[in-house]
Short mmCIF file of C-alpha atoms in Angstrom, two decimals:
data_model
loop_
_atom_site.label_atom_id
_atom_site.label_comp_id
_atom_site.label_asym_id
_atom_site.label_seq_id
_atom_site.Cartn_x
_atom_site.Cartn_y
_atom_site.Cartn_z
CA MET A 1 -28.00 -53.16 62.54
CA SER A 2 -30.76 -51.88 64.86
CA ARG A 3 -33.81 -50.03 63.60
CA VAL A 4 -32.49 -46.81 65.08
CA GLN A 5 -29.20 -47.20 63.19
CA GLY A 6 -31.00 -48.10 59.99
CA PHE A 7 -33.26 -45.09 60.29
CA GLU A 8 -30.42 -42.69 61.07
CA GLN A 9 -28.56 -43.91 58.00
CA PHE A 10 -31.40 -42.68 55.78
CA ARG A 11 -32.47 -39.60 57.78
CA PRO A 12 -30.66 -37.13 55.46
CA LEU A 13 -32.36 -38.64 52.41
CA LEU A 14 -35.78 -38.59 54.09
CA PHE A 15 -35.42 -34.94 55.10
CA SER A 16 -34.30 -33.96 51.61
CA ILE A 17 -37.28 -35.68 50.00
CA ALA A 18 -39.73 -34.11 52.45
CA TYR A 19 -38.22 -30.62 52.15
CA ARG A 20 -38.52 -30.61 48.37
CA LEU A 21 -42.13 -31.71 48.63
CA LEU A 22 -43.08 -29.23 51.36
CA GLY A 23 -40.73 -26.25 51.03
CA SER A 24 -40.59 -26.08 54.82
CA VAL A 25 -37.79 -27.16 57.15
CA ASP A 26 -40.13 -27.55 60.14
CA ASP A 27 -42.72 -29.53 58.17
CA ALA A 28 -40.01 -31.72 56.66
CA GLU A 29 -38.62 -32.50 60.11
CA ASP A 30 -42.14 -33.34 61.31
CA ALA A 31 -42.58 -35.70 58.35
CA VAL A 32 -39.29 -37.42 59.15
CA GLN A 33 -40.28 -37.82 62.80
CA GLU A 34 -43.64 -39.31 61.83
CA THR A 35 -41.81 -41.71 59.51
CA TRP A 36 -39.66 -42.90 62.40
CA LEU A 37 -42.72 -43.46 64.60
CA ARG A 38 -44.36 -45.59 61.92
CA TYR A 39 -41.17 -47.53 61.30
CA ALA A 40 -40.66 -48.14 65.03
CA ASP A 41 -44.21 -49.50 65.32
CA ALA A 42 -44.00 -51.64 62.17
CA GLY A 43 -44.04 -55.41 62.48
CA ALA A 44 -41.63 -57.39 60.35
CA GLU A 45 -38.51 -55.71 59.02
CA PRO A 46 -39.06 -54.60 55.39
CA ASP A 47 -36.98 -56.16 52.61
CA SER A 48 -35.62 -52.71 51.73
CA VAL A 49 -35.42 -50.21 54.56
CA LYS A 50 -34.64 -47.39 52.14
CA ALA A 51 -37.67 -48.12 49.96
CA TYR A 52 -39.96 -48.51 52.98
CA LEU A 53 -38.85 -45.28 54.66
CA SER A 54 -38.94 -43.33 51.40
CA THR A 55 -42.47 -44.54 50.75
CA VAL A 56 -43.64 -43.57 54.23
CA VAL A 57 -42.06 -40.11 54.22
CA THR A 58 -43.48 -39.41 50.75
CA ARG A 59 -47.00 -40.37 51.82
CA VAL A 60 -46.75 -38.32 55.01
CA ALA A 61 -45.43 -35.32 53.06
CA ILE A 62 -48.18 -35.57 50.43
CA ASP A 63 -50.80 -35.48 53.20
CA GLN A 64 -49.08 -32.44 54.74
CA LEU A 65 -48.76 -30.78 51.35
CA ARG A 66 -52.50 -30.93 50.74
CA SER A 67 -53.27 -29.19 54.04
CA ALA A 68 -50.38 -26.74 53.54
CA ARG A 69 -51.85 -25.60 50.24
CA VAL A 70 -55.06 -24.65 52.02
CA ARG A 71 -53.08 -22.62 54.59
CA ARG A 72 -51.14 -20.84 51.85
CA GLU A 73 -54.36 -19.56 50.29
CA SER A 74 -54.75 -17.26 53.31
CA TYR A 75 -51.05 -16.45 53.67
CA VAL A 76 -50.29 -12.74 54.06
CA GLY A 77 -48.24 -11.44 51.14
CA GLU A 78 -45.81 -13.42 49.02
CA TRP A 79 -45.02 -17.02 50.04
CA LEU A 80 -41.45 -18.28 49.74
CA PRO A 81 -39.96 -21.59 50.90
CA GLU A 82 -38.20 -21.68 54.25
CA PRO A 83 -34.50 -20.98 53.66
CA LEU A 84 -32.19 -23.99 53.69
CA LEU A 85 -28.51 -23.28 54.25
CA GLU A 86 -27.25 -26.86 53.94
CA ASP A 87 -28.82 -29.89 52.31
CA PRO A 88 -28.02 -32.87 54.59
CA TYR A 89 -28.18 -35.38 51.73
CA GLN A 90 -25.33 -35.56 49.23
CA ASP A 91 -24.90 -37.94 46.30
CA PRO A 92 -21.94 -37.29 43.96
CA GLU A 93 -23.71 -39.09 41.12
CA ARG A 94 -26.71 -36.75 41.34
CA SER A 95 -25.07 -33.56 42.57
CA ALA A 96 -26.38 -31.42 39.69
CA GLU A 97 -29.98 -32.56 40.13
CA LEU A 98 -29.81 -32.13 43.90
CA ALA A 99 -28.38 -28.62 43.70
CA GLU A 100 -30.86 -27.43 41.09
CA SER A 101 -33.90 -28.97 42.78
CA VAL A 102 -33.33 -27.21 46.12
CA SER A 103 -33.08 -23.70 44.63
CA THR A 104 -35.87 -21.28 45.45
CA THR A 105 -36.66 -21.00 41.76
CA ALA A 106 -37.13 -24.77 41.44
CA LEU A 107 -39.18 -25.02 44.65
CA LEU A 108 -41.51 -22.31 43.42
CA MET A 109 -41.93 -24.16 40.11
CA LEU A 110 -42.71 -27.34 42.05
CA GLU A 111 -45.53 -25.43 43.74
CA ARG A 112 -47.33 -25.41 40.39
CA LEU A 113 -47.55 -29.19 40.33
CA SER A 114 -50.22 -31.35 41.92
CA PRO A 115 -49.02 -33.32 44.99
CA PRO A 116 -48.72 -36.61 43.02
CA GLU A 117 -46.86 -34.88 40.15
CA ARG A 118 -44.54 -33.23 42.62
CA ALA A 119 -43.81 -36.49 44.42
CA VAL A 120 -43.14 -38.40 41.20
CA PHE A 121 -40.84 -35.69 39.86
CA VAL A 122 -38.85 -35.44 43.11
CA LEU A 123 -38.46 -39.19 43.52
CA ARG A 124 -37.63 -39.91 39.88
CA ASP A 125 -35.80 -36.89 38.46
CA VAL A 126 -34.09 -35.68 41.63
CA PHE A 127 -33.35 -38.86 43.58
CA GLY A 128 -33.40 -41.46 40.81
CA PHE A 129 -35.93 -43.90 42.26
CA GLU A 130 -37.28 -46.59 39.97
CA PHE A 131 -40.93 -46.51 38.93
CA PRO A 132 -42.00 -49.60 40.96
CA GLU A 133 -40.79 -47.84 44.11
CA ILE A 134 -42.43 -44.58 43.07
CA ALA A 135 -45.73 -46.33 42.35
CA ALA A 136 -45.72 -47.82 45.85
CA ALA A 137 -44.95 -44.42 47.39
CA VAL A 138 -47.71 -42.44 45.64
CA GLY A 139 -50.29 -45.22 45.42
CA ARG A 140 -50.60 -45.17 41.63
CA SER A 141 -49.78 -47.69 38.93
CA GLU A 142 -46.40 -47.58 37.22
CA ALA A 143 -48.06 -46.47 33.99
CA ALA A 144 -49.84 -43.65 35.78
CA CYS A 145 -46.59 -42.58 37.44
CA ARG A 146 -44.83 -42.44 34.08
CA GLN A 147 -47.57 -40.14 32.78
CA LEU A 148 -47.28 -37.97 35.89
CA ALA A 149 -43.52 -37.76 35.34
CA VAL A 150 -43.99 -36.59 31.75
CA ARG A 151 -46.46 -33.87 32.79
CA ALA A 152 -44.27 -32.76 35.68
CA ARG A 153 -41.16 -32.51 33.49
CA ARG A 154 -43.06 -30.45 30.93
CA HIS A 155 -44.22 -27.96 33.58
CA MET A 156 -40.76 -27.76 35.13
CA HIS A 157 -39.07 -27.32 31.75
CA GLU A 158 -41.43 -24.47 30.83
CA GLY A 159 -40.43 -22.53 33.93
CA ARG A 160 -36.69 -23.27 33.87
CA PRO A 161 -34.39 -20.35 32.99
CA ARG A 162 -32.79 -20.68 29.55
CA PHE A 163 -29.31 -19.57 30.55
CA ALA A 164 -28.08 -20.55 34.01
CA ALA A 165 -24.89 -19.01 35.35
CA ASP A 166 -22.10 -21.33 36.44
CA ARG A 167 -21.06 -21.53 40.08
CA ARG A 168 -17.95 -19.35 39.74
CA GLU A 169 -19.80 -16.63 37.85
CA ARG A 170 -22.59 -16.58 40.43
CA ALA A 171 -20.13 -16.34 43.33
CA GLU A 172 -18.22 -13.48 41.69
CA LEU A 173 -21.36 -11.51 40.89
CA ALA A 174 -22.80 -12.08 44.37
CA GLY A 175 -19.54 -10.88 45.92
CA ARG A 176 -19.75 -7.64 43.97
CA PHE A 177 -23.39 -7.23 44.99
CA PHE A 178 -22.78 -7.63 48.71
CA ASP A 179 -19.68 -5.42 48.61
CA ALA A 180 -21.76 -2.71 46.97
CA LEU A 181 -24.48 -3.18 49.59
CA ARG A 182 -22.04 -2.70 52.45
CA GLY A 183 -20.74 0.47 50.87
CA GLY A 184 -24.14 1.81 49.85
CA ASP A 185 -22.77 2.19 46.31
CA VAL A 186 -25.73 2.80 44.01
CA GLU A 187 -23.71 2.74 40.80
CA ALA A 188 -21.94 -0.51 41.67
CA LEU A 189 -25.30 -2.07 42.46
CA ARG A 190 -26.74 -0.98 39.11
CA GLU A 191 -23.86 -2.72 37.33
CA VAL A 192 -24.75 -6.17 38.72
CA LEU A 193 -28.53 -5.89 38.47
CA ALA A 194 -30.61 -6.84 35.45
CA ALA A 195 -32.52 -3.93 33.94
CA ASP A 196 -35.82 -5.54 34.98
CA VAL A 197 -34.61 -6.92 38.34
CA ARG A 198 -37.35 -7.39 40.93
CA THR A 199 -37.53 -8.03 44.65
CA VAL A 200 -39.78 -10.52 46.42
CA GLY A 201 -40.20 -10.30 50.18
CA ASP A 202 -41.86 -12.82 52.49
CA GLY A 203 -42.72 -11.33 55.89
CA GLY A 204 -45.93 -13.28 56.41
CA GLY A 205 -47.47 -10.18 57.98
CA LYS A 206 -45.14 -10.67 60.96
CA ALA A 207 -42.06 -8.69 59.93
CA PRO A 208 -41.08 -5.94 57.50
CA ALA A 209 -40.52 -7.41 54.07
CA LEU A 210 -39.12 -5.93 50.90
CA ALA A 211 -41.91 -3.91 49.40
CA ARG A 212 -43.74 -5.74 46.68
CA GLY A 213 -43.27 -4.36 43.23
CA ILE A 214 -39.76 -2.92 43.50
CA VAL A 215 -38.76 -3.36 39.89
CA GLY A 216 -35.89 -2.00 37.85
CA ALA A 217 -32.18 -1.65 38.48
CA ASP A 218 -32.31 2.02 39.48
CA ASN A 219 -35.17 1.59 41.97
CA VAL A 220 -33.73 -1.55 43.56
CA ALA A 221 -30.23 -0.09 43.79
CA ARG A 222 -31.45 3.06 45.53
CA VAL A 223 -33.62 1.16 48.03
CA PHE A 224 -30.89 -1.31 48.99
CA ALA A 225 -28.18 1.36 49.12
CA ARG A 226 -30.32 3.16 51.71
CA LEU A 227 -31.52 0.20 53.79
CA VAL A 228 -28.38 -1.88 54.27
CA PRO A 229 -25.94 0.84 55.43
CA SER A 230 -28.53 1.87 58.03
CA LEU A 231 -28.52 -1.69 59.40
CA LEU A 232 -24.73 -1.79 59.48
CA ALA A 233 -24.67 1.59 61.26
CA ILE A 234 -26.40 0.07 64.30
CA GLY A 235 -24.12 -2.97 64.45
CA GLY A 236 -25.95 -5.31 62.09
CA SER A 237 -24.06 -7.67 59.81
CA ILE A 238 -24.26 -9.55 56.53
CA GLU A 239 -23.17 -13.19 56.65
CA THR A 240 -22.74 -14.38 53.08
CA ARG A 241 -23.97 -17.94 52.66
CA GLU A 242 -25.51 -20.17 50.06
CA VAL A 243 -29.27 -20.09 50.55
CA ASN A 244 -31.07 -22.98 48.87
CA GLY A 245 -27.96 -23.61 46.81
CA GLU A 246 -27.98 -20.05 45.45
CA PRO A 247 -25.72 -17.11 46.39
CA GLY A 248 -27.21 -15.33 49.36
CA ALA A 249 -26.76 -14.07 52.88
CA VAL A 250 -28.13 -14.11 56.39
CA PHE A 251 -28.72 -10.62 57.78
CA ARG A 252 -28.27 -10.27 61.56
CA ASP A 253 -28.84 -7.59 64.18
CA ALA A 254 -26.19 -6.26 66.57
CA GLU A 255 -26.68 -9.27 68.86
CA GLY A 256 -26.23 -11.76 66.03
CA LYS A 257 -29.92 -12.67 65.86
CA VAL A 258 -31.39 -13.49 62.46
CA LEU A 259 -33.28 -10.71 60.69
CA ASN A 260 -33.82 -12.29 57.29
CA THR A 261 -32.22 -14.28 54.54
CA VAL A 262 -31.63 -13.12 50.98
CA SER A 263 -31.05 -15.28 47.92
CA LEU A 264 -30.05 -14.13 44.44
CA ASP A 265 -31.42 -15.56 41.21
CA ILE A 266 -28.75 -14.89 38.58
CA ARG A 267 -29.44 -15.08 34.85
CA ASP A 268 -27.53 -13.87 31.80
CA GLY A 269 -24.73 -12.48 33.94
CA ARG A 270 -26.97 -10.24 36.06
CA ILE A 271 -29.08 -10.55 39.21
CA ALA A 272 -32.64 -11.04 38.00
CA THR A 273 -34.52 -11.59 41.27
CA ILE A 274 -33.72 -10.84 44.91
CA ARG A 275 -35.79 -12.89 47.36
CA ALA A 276 -35.87 -12.13 51.07
CA VAL A 277 -37.48 -14.21 53.83
CA ALA A 278 -38.22 -12.22 56.99
CA ASN A 279 -41.16 -14.17 58.46
CA PRO A 280 -39.81 -15.16 61.90
CA ASP A 281 -41.68 -18.47 61.76
CA LYS A 282 -39.52 -19.43 58.77
CA LEU A 283 -36.23 -18.42 60.40
CA ARG A 284 -36.31 -20.10 63.83
CA HIS A 285 -34.42 -23.17 62.62
CA LEU A 286 -31.47 -20.85 61.90
CA GLY A 287 -31.18 -19.67 65.51
CA PRO A 288 -32.57 -16.84 67.68
CA VAL A 289 -34.67 -14.41 65.62
CA ALA A 290 -34.43 -10.64 65.94
CA ASP A 291 -37.30 -8.23 66.47
CA ALA A 292 -37.30 -6.92 62.91
CA TYR A 293 -39.66 -4.02 63.58
CA LYS A 294 -37.46 -2.80 66.43
CA VAL A 295 -34.32 -3.08 64.32
CA SER A 296 -36.04 -1.21 61.49
CA ARG A 297 -36.96 1.67 63.83
CA GLU A 298 -33.43 1.84 65.23
CA ALA A 299 -31.92 1.85 61.74
CA ARG A 300 -34.14 4.70 60.59
CA GLU A 301 -33.29 6.67 63.72
CA ALA A 302 -29.56 6.12 63.20
CA MET A 303 -29.69 7.53 59.67
CA ARG A 304 -31.75 10.56 60.62
CA PRO A 305 -29.77 13.83 60.35
CA PRO A 306 -28.83 15.31 63.75
CA GLY A 307 -30.80 18.21 65.08
#
């Protein structure tokens, strides 16, 4: 097997590791590309290609993560991970861990960890690497990595929701939510929203985002029942998809360009948090991006009473 073939075999795994560490599709792809360049320039073939490549991509991602944290300190508004519609790496034996770890909720909890804690948790608890491999990847002793794993698990456990909805329940509730959105049905929206539901919007200062601080079923229902029908009135569409393994949708303009993504955090049989990513820099990997400000103006104009 050539080096190119060997690398391509593990590319999905490398991307999935990097994405969970960085919360960015573009940065994860950059980390994978840098890993290939280092592998291509390496001398002797490593005993384990998987271990070697995983070590390299982890180290590259940790370096990127440290600089990314500095950039996020000056980020405009709320920061959310770049939306991921499909995880390229699948492992039937770890399907539950993989699905949970890519959710927006989990990625935001990972943000609380230090880069070494984050790397150890992802490699051990998500992908099942052994501690000798993890120690080589993060440059710490095995004992130190075990301590990092304990701390990381404690932080992640503290932030994990107590009652997670099963897949069928989430899909059914999301279906009712998006049907109510399309119809602008305030009452139907109230029925699927938690009493203290909140919205989080990430526009990065470059696109309209859901206003910060929309809290409460009545407020959220009224805002969404007004905004979404106005988009549909000018030819926009809602493409229901899983976003980061959670029920969600891609909103598009009349030309099919991406406006934003929405993901739903469902707890105790109700939608607890609605997260929307509208920053165009975080949507380009999904295809052509719409001019959100222009679409917003057109939607408001379309809903204005005649005369």
